[in-house]
Amino acid sequence: MRIPPRNTQALAVTLLAGATGLTLAVLVFVIVFILGKGLPVISLGFLFDNPQEMGKAGGIFPTLVGTLILPLVAILIALPAGVGTAVYLSEYTGDNLATRIIRFGTDCLAGIPSIIFGLFGFIFFVTTLKMGWCILSGALTLAIMVLPTIIRTAEEAIRAVPAGYREVSCSLGATRWETVLKVVLPNALPGIVTGIMLSIGRCIGETAAVIFTAGASLRLPHSVFDSTRTMAVHFYILAREGISNENAYGTAAVLILSVLLVNSLSYWMMNRFIARRTK
Amino acid sequence: MTDAVKISNRNFSVFYGAIQALRGITLDVLAHQILGIIGPAGSGKTALLRSMNRLNDLNPNCRVEGQILLDGEDIYQPEFDAVRLRKRVGMVFALPVPLPLSLFDNIVYGPRLSGIRARARLNELVERSLQAAFLWDEVKDRLQTSALRLSGGQQQRLCLARVLAMEPEVILLDEPCSGLDPISTSRIEEALMALKSKYTIVLVTNNTKQAARVADTTAFLLQGELVEVGPTDRIFTAPKDQRTNDYVSGRFG
């Protein structure tokens, strides 16, 4: 008994649309639920005041600063290393055993749970290097954690740059490095930015690796050698210790809105860059 | 001195992995002439062309034997700088590949790499190269728009202008008209005829009639071997080799 193609087509469309609808519904539900509970809590005072009684009252200002600084430092460390690796792998080496092992290694690294990175960061940076709980320890740990993401997305983006561009650049008297700077990286930028945004998202949302390495201090950090608490950690502690469900949801709402802000800002900057290059 | 040898291929062979693309080619390119290279697909025309500016270096599987002399100097000797070579020997590819930049930035790509920064000098280079490629009148009002917006024929003339802006000594063209309409093709041919007084030109073409129209000397390649080379008139009217005769009369290929 054979189902007519017309019916399988209709069935496929129904199933695919259903899957899309379900995904969208879950997403909208989560966001609406958290914003619904969190938005009423948010005020200028909530954003810019220091927390009191471990976060039961007062605002979340130090955690806002921590959430900005920690991913920023982590990306500043991971980006040059990650993009550098990607450029080296795709532009300067052929496909041989060594590069295949490196690729396999980064793929494995990407699948390791974050708490393992947290434990490593605690043992290596915090204890062995005696750096203590601080922003730098946390950022280095997060950098290692997001390195595979940055390397692989950057490499994919670099590979997608047409080979013809490289040939033209070289035939016009550019060295390999000049070709990388002037042709390969600018054209791979959208993919690289996608990798950065994924990484920022992971850093902002990370708790386990951050508690182990950057600590959970509620004081405003003055340098990268101070401990800090990110919003995600703050949310976790507020909810876990039952300190204040209300403020936990408020923090979560601010967290969601900041991720939204960071992503829109990066897209806007990227589009401006592309538009300026090719009017 | 129109009879000076600009490039001399001496018993030159190219291998891609285990496949031999060129078999002991010995061929001189005379200064201020257009050398046409004809032959069926897979005859090694492009391999030969890409050897003359060492673009084959980009392919890690490529290996060469023999010599290519530019003004008497072996370009494959280890201390010869391939990057400087490519500034002297420019190349236009089969498919026009404008970089995703403005027209202006495409043309000054080479000059900027050579360290030319002065705006007036760059402006002058852009105008002169576009004039020489017969494109200036069509684009002079939109030099800051993306090169990707040009038509195929305009893009290929832009690629020619981009090479001219480097002020090279030799221009290599790899089937530059294969994707173009007859009018665009005749514009490119016109440009080439005008350019040969200043440059040495090597034109690889699938179109034997094009070689007959513009080349001073024509070389016929078949399966990686140089079958015959001589003045274009003689190659097309009285070829010495039966295979050349079959090819130019359209019996195969």
XYZ file of C-alpha atoms in Angstrom:
532
model
C 0.000 0.000 0.000
C 1.621 3.165 -1.163
C 0.688 6.601 0.172
C 0.309 9.062 -2.713
C 3.128 11.668 -2.842
C 0.544 14.425 -2.502
C -0.370 13.088 0.957
C 3.225 12.504 2.125
C 3.966 16.070 1.073
C 1.028 17.368 3.116
C 2.070 15.178 6.063
C 5.669 16.444 5.892
C 4.577 20.087 5.852
C 2.283 19.483 8.829
C 5.031 17.756 10.839
C 7.704 20.352 9.998
C 5.379 23.255 10.772
C 4.370 21.508 13.990
C 7.989 21.107 15.068
C 8.672 24.767 14.358
C 5.547 25.826 16.195
C 6.382 23.695 19.237
C 9.914 25.114 19.437
C 8.620 28.630 19.131
C 5.905 28.034 21.739
C 8.369 26.700 24.340
C 10.709 29.624 23.689
C 7.968 32.215 23.949
C 6.537 30.555 27.068
C 9.895 30.587 28.900
C 10.618 34.191 27.994
C 7.114 35.443 28.767
C 7.054 33.497 32.062
C 10.383 34.917 33.290
C 9.821 38.434 32.013
C 6.302 38.359 33.477
C 7.656 37.510 36.920
C 10.863 39.523 36.639
C 9.967 42.770 34.882
C 7.808 44.149 37.751
C 10.850 43.820 40.047
C 13.143 45.815 37.764
C 13.594 49.495 38.525
C 16.491 51.938 38.333
C 17.160 51.184 41.992
C 17.213 47.436 41.318
C 19.761 47.951 38.524
C 22.063 50.467 40.170
C 21.897 49.831 43.945
C 24.106 47.564 45.980
C 22.464 44.411 47.298
C 21.522 44.207 50.970
C 21.085 41.149 53.196
C 22.819 38.846 50.649
C 20.486 40.021 47.903
C 17.211 39.734 49.797
C 16.801 43.482 49.377
C 18.547 46.198 47.395
C 19.766 45.993 43.812
C 22.099 43.898 41.692
C 24.625 46.489 40.522
C 27.845 44.537 41.344
C 26.534 41.443 39.546
C 25.649 43.592 36.526
C 29.258 44.796 36.432
C 30.553 41.250 36.961
C 28.380 39.964 34.104
C 29.802 42.627 31.802
C 33.455 42.286 32.808
C 33.894 38.525 33.085
C 32.718 37.532 29.568
C 34.493 40.562 28.118
C 37.870 39.564 29.574
C 37.227 35.923 28.641
C 36.492 36.843 25.002
C 39.491 39.195 24.865
C 41.645 36.214 25.818
C 39.890 33.555 23.733
C 39.361 35.552 20.535
C 42.982 36.103 19.431
C 43.941 32.569 20.437
C 40.890 31.010 18.779
C 40.914 32.987 15.536
C 44.696 32.631 15.362
C 44.364 28.862 15.631
C 41.611 28.808 13.020
C 43.677 30.901 10.583
C 46.729 28.737 11.136
C 44.786 25.490 10.663
C 42.948 26.576 7.534
C 45.442 28.894 5.798
C 48.880 27.685 6.778
C 48.585 23.920 7.132
C 47.249 21.223 4.870
C 44.897 18.475 5.941
C 47.303 16.127 7.716
C 47.306 13.868 10.748
C 48.413 16.609 13.145
C 45.662 19.049 12.150
C 43.078 16.254 12.191
C 44.125 15.427 15.769
C 43.861 19.117 16.734
C 40.378 19.341 15.196
C 39.264 16.145 16.910
C 40.689 17.476 20.173
C 38.808 20.777 19.957
C 35.588 18.906 19.154
C 36.058 16.756 22.259
C 36.870 19.843 24.331
C 33.586 21.410 23.185
C 31.624 18.515 24.667
C 33.151 18.587 28.158
C 30.728 19.740 30.889
C 31.505 23.209 32.190
C 31.938 22.048 35.772
C 35.025 20.096 34.687
C 36.493 23.345 33.363
C 35.502 24.965 36.659
C 37.309 22.299 38.627
C 40.362 22.597 36.384
C 40.350 26.378 36.747
C 40.050 26.063 40.521
C 42.936 23.612 40.798
C 45.205 25.292 38.220
C 44.564 29.056 38.313
C 43.079 29.542 41.790
C 45.189 27.101 43.783
C 48.368 26.134 41.903
C 49.073 29.569 40.410
C 47.807 31.135 43.679
C 45.661 33.631 41.773
C 42.759 33.112 44.141
C 39.105 33.627 43.284
C 39.194 36.529 40.897
C 37.937 37.827 37.565
C 41.153 36.806 35.824
C 40.939 33.186 37.044
C 37.301 33.060 35.955
C 37.971 34.692 32.595
C 40.874 32.352 31.812
C 38.693 29.358 32.678
C 35.798 30.635 30.564
C 38.248 31.393 27.737
C 39.394 27.772 27.694
C 35.765 26.684 27.812
C 34.671 28.699 24.754
C 37.895 28.251 22.765
C 36.595 25.208 20.817
C 33.440 27.100 19.810
C 35.436 30.076 18.586
C 37.974 27.918 16.741
C 35.399 25.795 14.941
C 33.025 28.607 13.965
C 35.943 30.761 12.811
C 37.393 27.871 10.829
C 34.077 27.133 9.126
C 33.713 30.814 8.270
C 37.269 31.013 6.915
C 36.771 27.899 4.791
C 33.620 29.391 3.322
C 35.574 32.332 1.858
C 35.837 31.537 -1.885
C 39.233 30.166 -2.944
C 39.116 32.586 -5.874
C 39.505 35.551 -3.506
C 42.750 34.103 -2.165
C 44.078 33.418 -5.668
C 43.243 36.932 -6.812
C 44.843 38.462 -3.743
C 48.030 36.416 -4.183
C 48.154 37.104 -7.904
C 48.040 40.829 -7.108
C 51.210 40.468 -5.080
C 49.853 39.904 -1.579
C 51.623 37.592 0.832
C 49.604 34.905 2.585
C 49.387 37.104 5.683
C 48.252 40.170 3.710
C 45.636 37.951 2.079
C 44.438 36.785 5.494
C 44.193 40.363 6.803
C 42.659 42.027 3.756
C 40.497 39.326 2.220
C 39.988 36.232 4.364
C 39.187 37.690 7.789
C 36.896 40.525 6.585
C 34.852 38.040 4.572
C 34.804 35.494 7.390
C 33.701 38.140 9.890
C 29.974 37.287 10.026
C 30.782 33.684 10.948
C 33.389 34.757 13.470
C 30.908 37.151 15.093
C 28.377 34.329 15.336
C 30.976 32.297 17.213
C 31.730 35.225 19.518
C 28.046 35.698 20.304
C 27.552 32.019 21.058
C 30.576 32.237 23.333
C 29.399 35.398 25.093
C 26.052 33.706 25.647
C 27.740 30.686 27.208
C 29.922 32.922 29.427
C 26.985 35.023 30.590
C 24.906 31.979 31.411
C 27.687 29.975 33.066
C 27.455 29.290 36.806
C 29.438 26.199 37.790
C 32.738 27.208 36.211
C 32.366 30.789 37.511
C 31.623 29.945 41.166
C 34.741 27.741 41.271
C 37.075 30.335 39.787
C 35.741 33.885 40.086
C 33.981 33.267 43.388
C 30.724 34.917 44.347
C 31.682 38.167 46.076
C 28.941 40.771 46.165
C 31.403 43.651 46.452
C 32.014 45.824 43.413
C 35.276 44.629 41.770
C 38.018 47.243 41.304
C 40.440 45.199 39.201
C 40.633 41.824 37.473
C 42.252 40.483 40.661
C 39.059 40.972 42.660
C 36.403 38.322 43.051
C 33.024 38.985 41.467
C 29.564 37.526 41.112
C 27.756 37.345 37.792
C 23.988 37.635 37.399
C 23.729 33.930 36.588
C 25.554 33.033 39.804
C 23.492 35.576 41.750
C 20.300 34.068 40.374
C 21.496 30.582 41.257
C 22.376 31.565 44.827
C 19.167 33.554 45.374
C 17.022 30.661 44.172
C 19.123 27.833 45.640
C 19.419 29.361 49.105
C 15.815 30.542 49.003
C 16.912 34.122 49.698
C 14.442 35.871 47.444
C 12.476 34.337 44.600
C 11.302 37.762 43.559
C 14.816 39.164 43.138
C 15.888 35.924 41.455
C 13.294 36.448 38.730
C 14.259 40.113 38.476
C 17.881 39.091 37.941
C 16.840 36.499 35.354
C 14.847 39.099 33.447
C 17.813 41.496 33.385
C 19.990 38.575 32.232
C 17.687 37.783 29.303
C 17.447 41.426 28.303
C 21.236 41.879 28.402
C 21.807 38.831 26.180
C 19.281 40.315 23.768
C 21.075 43.660 23.891
C 24.536 42.147 23.331
C 23.321 40.106 20.355
C 21.477 42.982 18.687
C 24.476 45.233 19.195
C 26.885 42.755 17.605
C 24.581 42.188 14.632
C 24.229 45.917 14.171
C 27.979 46.485 14.309
C 28.627 43.616 11.893
C 26.065 44.862 9.375
C 27.515 48.347 9.555
C 30.963 46.933 8.868
C 29.731 44.899 5.888
C 27.754 47.836 4.521
C 30.786 50.087 4.764
C 32.979 47.624 2.878
C 30.573 47.044 0.006
C 28.428 50.042 -0.672
C 63.746 45.513 -29.225
C 60.588 43.657 -29.963
C 62.326 40.326 -30.411
C 63.708 40.152 -26.869
C 62.713 37.005 -24.973
C 60.722 38.017 -21.879
C 59.873 34.622 -20.460
C 61.584 31.415 -21.370
C 60.126 28.045 -20.380
C 62.909 25.445 -20.448
C 62.014 21.756 -20.416
C 59.331 22.624 -17.873
C 57.045 19.991 -16.340
C 54.219 20.240 -13.797
C 52.798 17.440 -11.668
C 49.579 17.534 -9.642
C 50.085 14.620 -7.273
C 50.773 11.627 -9.510
C 49.297 13.262 -12.619
C 51.687 14.965 -15.003
C 49.980 18.063 -16.425
C 52.889 19.413 -18.472
C 55.615 17.395 -20.204
C 58.883 19.188 -20.822
C 57.591 22.417 -22.328
C 60.201 24.615 -23.998
C 58.593 27.841 -25.124
C 59.744 31.451 -25.379
C 57.470 34.438 -24.814
C 58.651 37.480 -26.757
C 58.413 40.937 -25.250
C 55.628 43.250 -26.502
C 53.788 40.478 -28.249
C 50.653 38.515 -27.582
C 51.359 34.823 -27.271
C 48.197 32.802 -27.766
C 48.080 29.348 -26.180
C 45.408 27.073 -27.600
C 44.504 23.477 -26.970
C 41.577 21.333 -25.843
C 40.463 21.125 -22.206
C 43.003 19.311 -20.050
C 45.899 20.054 -22.379
C 47.840 21.898 -19.663
C 47.232 25.482 -20.836
C 46.205 26.732 -17.419
C 48.929 24.744 -15.646
C 51.505 26.452 -17.854
C 50.018 29.882 -17.249
C 49.868 29.434 -13.485
C 53.498 28.328 -13.516
C 54.633 31.616 -14.975
C 53.551 33.588 -11.894
C 54.078 30.670 -9.500
C 50.420 30.640 -8.510
C 50.809 26.868 -8.506
C 52.692 27.358 -5.246
C 49.305 27.718 -3.524
C 48.528 24.089 -4.354
C 50.482 21.868 -1.941
C 50.153 18.861 -4.275
C 51.857 20.647 -7.125
C 55.457 19.883 -8.086
C 57.475 21.359 -10.950
C 60.616 20.382 -12.886
C 62.713 22.401 -15.294
C 63.154 26.145 -15.461
C 61.191 29.273 -16.255
C 63.337 32.338 -16.868
C 61.994 35.866 -16.529
C 64.475 38.302 -18.094
C 67.005 35.472 -17.846
C 66.460 34.789 -14.141
C 65.088 31.434 -12.965
C 61.856 32.196 -11.086
C 61.854 28.776 -9.423
C 65.228 29.134 -7.745
C 64.700 29.106 -3.968
C 65.841 32.680 -3.337
C 63.472 34.139 -5.951
C 60.633 35.979 -4.179
C 57.287 34.686 -5.506
C 55.394 37.678 -4.104
C 57.584 40.143 -6.008
C 57.316 37.939 -9.088
C 53.505 38.244 -9.013
C 53.781 42.023 -8.913
C 55.740 41.831 -12.176
C 53.574 39.128 -13.760
C 49.866 39.890 -13.376
C 47.014 37.492 -14.043
C 43.393 37.665 -15.174
C 41.346 34.573 -14.389
C 38.761 32.707 -16.462
C 35.889 33.763 -14.241
C 35.936 37.408 -13.220
C 36.584 37.504 -9.469
C 36.050 41.022 -8.177
C 36.853 41.218 -4.477
C 33.779 42.233 -2.443
C 35.006 45.814 -2.236
C 34.276 49.013 -4.113
C 35.518 49.441 -7.701
C 38.151 51.855 -6.426
C 39.411 49.538 -3.680
C 39.571 46.632 -6.123
C 41.841 48.524 -8.462
C 44.150 49.959 -5.810
C 44.464 46.591 -4.032
C 47.792 45.845 -5.728
C 49.225 49.388 -5.568
C 48.360 49.674 -1.862
C 50.215 46.421 -1.218
C 53.215 48.013 -2.880
C 53.003 50.838 -0.373
C 51.366 53.521 -2.522
C 49.215 55.626 -0.180
C 48.975 59.096 -1.762
C 45.379 59.705 -2.777
C 46.264 61.670 -5.906
C 48.530 58.893 -7.140
C 45.867 56.244 -6.468
C 43.221 58.321 -8.241
C 45.477 58.669 -11.228
C 46.215 54.920 -11.297
C 42.504 54.111 -11.135
C 41.625 56.420 -13.993
C 44.515 55.307 -16.179
C 43.898 51.573 -15.634
C 40.178 51.876 -16.243
C 40.833 53.884 -19.404
C 43.239 51.227 -20.640
C 40.698 48.487 -19.930
C 37.985 50.472 -21.792
C 35.825 50.659 -18.683
C 36.335 54.249 -17.477
C 33.414 55.841 -19.310
C 30.956 53.266 -17.976
C 31.932 53.472 -14.298
C 33.626 56.809 -13.670
C 30.627 58.111 -11.698
C 30.341 55.134 -9.363
C 33.846 54.204 -8.304
C 32.721 53.823 -4.683
C 29.973 51.277 -5.410
C 30.531 47.567 -4.947
C 32.355 45.817 -7.760
C 29.880 42.952 -7.393
C 27.203 45.137 -8.974
C 28.929 45.255 -12.372
C 27.884 42.994 -15.235
C 30.078 40.010 -16.060
C 31.799 41.762 -18.952
C 32.435 44.860 -16.864
C 33.767 42.726 -14.009
C 36.286 41.082 -16.309
C 37.476 44.452 -17.601
C 37.704 45.571 -13.967
C 39.932 42.554 -13.293
C 42.090 43.603 -16.236
C 42.249 47.168 -14.917
C 43.169 45.805 -11.486
C 46.133 43.992 -13.010
C 47.163 47.050 -15.044
C 47.159 49.193 -11.884
C 50.033 47.065 -10.558
C 52.031 48.252 -13.559
C 53.266 44.721 -14.314
C 55.646 43.702 -17.089
C 53.719 40.625 -18.169
C 49.969 39.953 -18.190
C 48.717 36.379 -18.123
C 45.115 35.818 -19.182
C 43.383 32.506 -18.556
C 40.461 32.224 -20.990
C 39.379 35.740 -20.019
C 36.391 35.737 -22.347
C 35.017 32.255 -21.719
C 31.959 33.562 -19.871
C 31.420 36.739 -21.863
C 29.146 37.826 -24.671
C 30.615 38.775 -28.093
C 30.539 42.520 -27.428
C 32.325 42.241 -24.086
C 34.771 39.860 -25.743
C 35.589 42.329 -28.490
C 36.142 45.064 -25.875
C 38.657 42.889 -24.054
C 40.390 41.985 -27.317
C 40.526 45.638 -28.280
C 42.131 46.434 -24.941
C 44.694 43.666 -25.336
C 45.716 44.850 -28.831
C 46.243 48.340 -27.438
C 48.177 47.077 -24.427
C 50.797 44.961 -26.131
C 52.998 47.940 -26.942
C 53.587 48.375 -23.206
C 53.268 44.844 -21.889
C 54.024 41.269 -22.763
C 50.817 39.274 -22.942
C 50.131 35.556 -22.705
C 46.570 34.646 -23.635
C 45.228 31.184 -22.977
C 42.035 30.638 -24.911
C 39.570 27.927 -25.740
C 38.504 29.914 -28.710
C 40.890 29.316 -31.616
C 39.355 32.192 -33.553
C 40.275 34.540 -30.729
C 43.907 33.439 -30.955
C 43.786 33.972 -34.715
C 42.414 37.485 -34.187
C 44.763 38.826 -31.528
C 47.856 36.646 -31.078
C 51.182 37.368 -32.791
C 52.489 33.932 -31.979
C 50.373 30.880 -31.268
C 51.320 27.737 -29.384
C 49.276 24.548 -29.544
C 49.271 22.282 -26.513
C 47.900 18.747 -26.452
C 47.902 16.424 -23.426
C 50.618 18.403 -21.679
C 52.919 18.569 -24.668
C 53.787 21.496 -26.895
C 52.847 20.270 -30.349
C 53.716 23.336 -32.340
C 54.507 27.009 -31.967
C 54.909 29.660 -34.637
C 53.597 32.915 -36.087
C 49.815 32.905 -35.805
C 49.301 33.221 -39.571
C 51.360 30.158 -40.264
C 49.775 28.072 -37.462
C 46.333 28.724 -38.874
C 47.165 28.477 -42.589
C 50.043 26.052 -42.860
C 50.499 24.054 -39.646
C 53.385 21.614 -39.795
C 51.837 19.037 -37.514
C 48.775 17.028 -38.511
C 47.311 17.354 -34.977
C 47.550 21.159 -35.121
C 45.849 21.091 -38.480
C 43.043 18.914 -37.114
C 42.568 21.192 -34.086
C 42.577 24.571 -35.825
C 40.304 23.302 -38.558
C 37.877 22.159 -35.880
C 38.160 18.434 -36.416
C 38.407 17.798 -32.654
C 38.602 19.641 -29.367
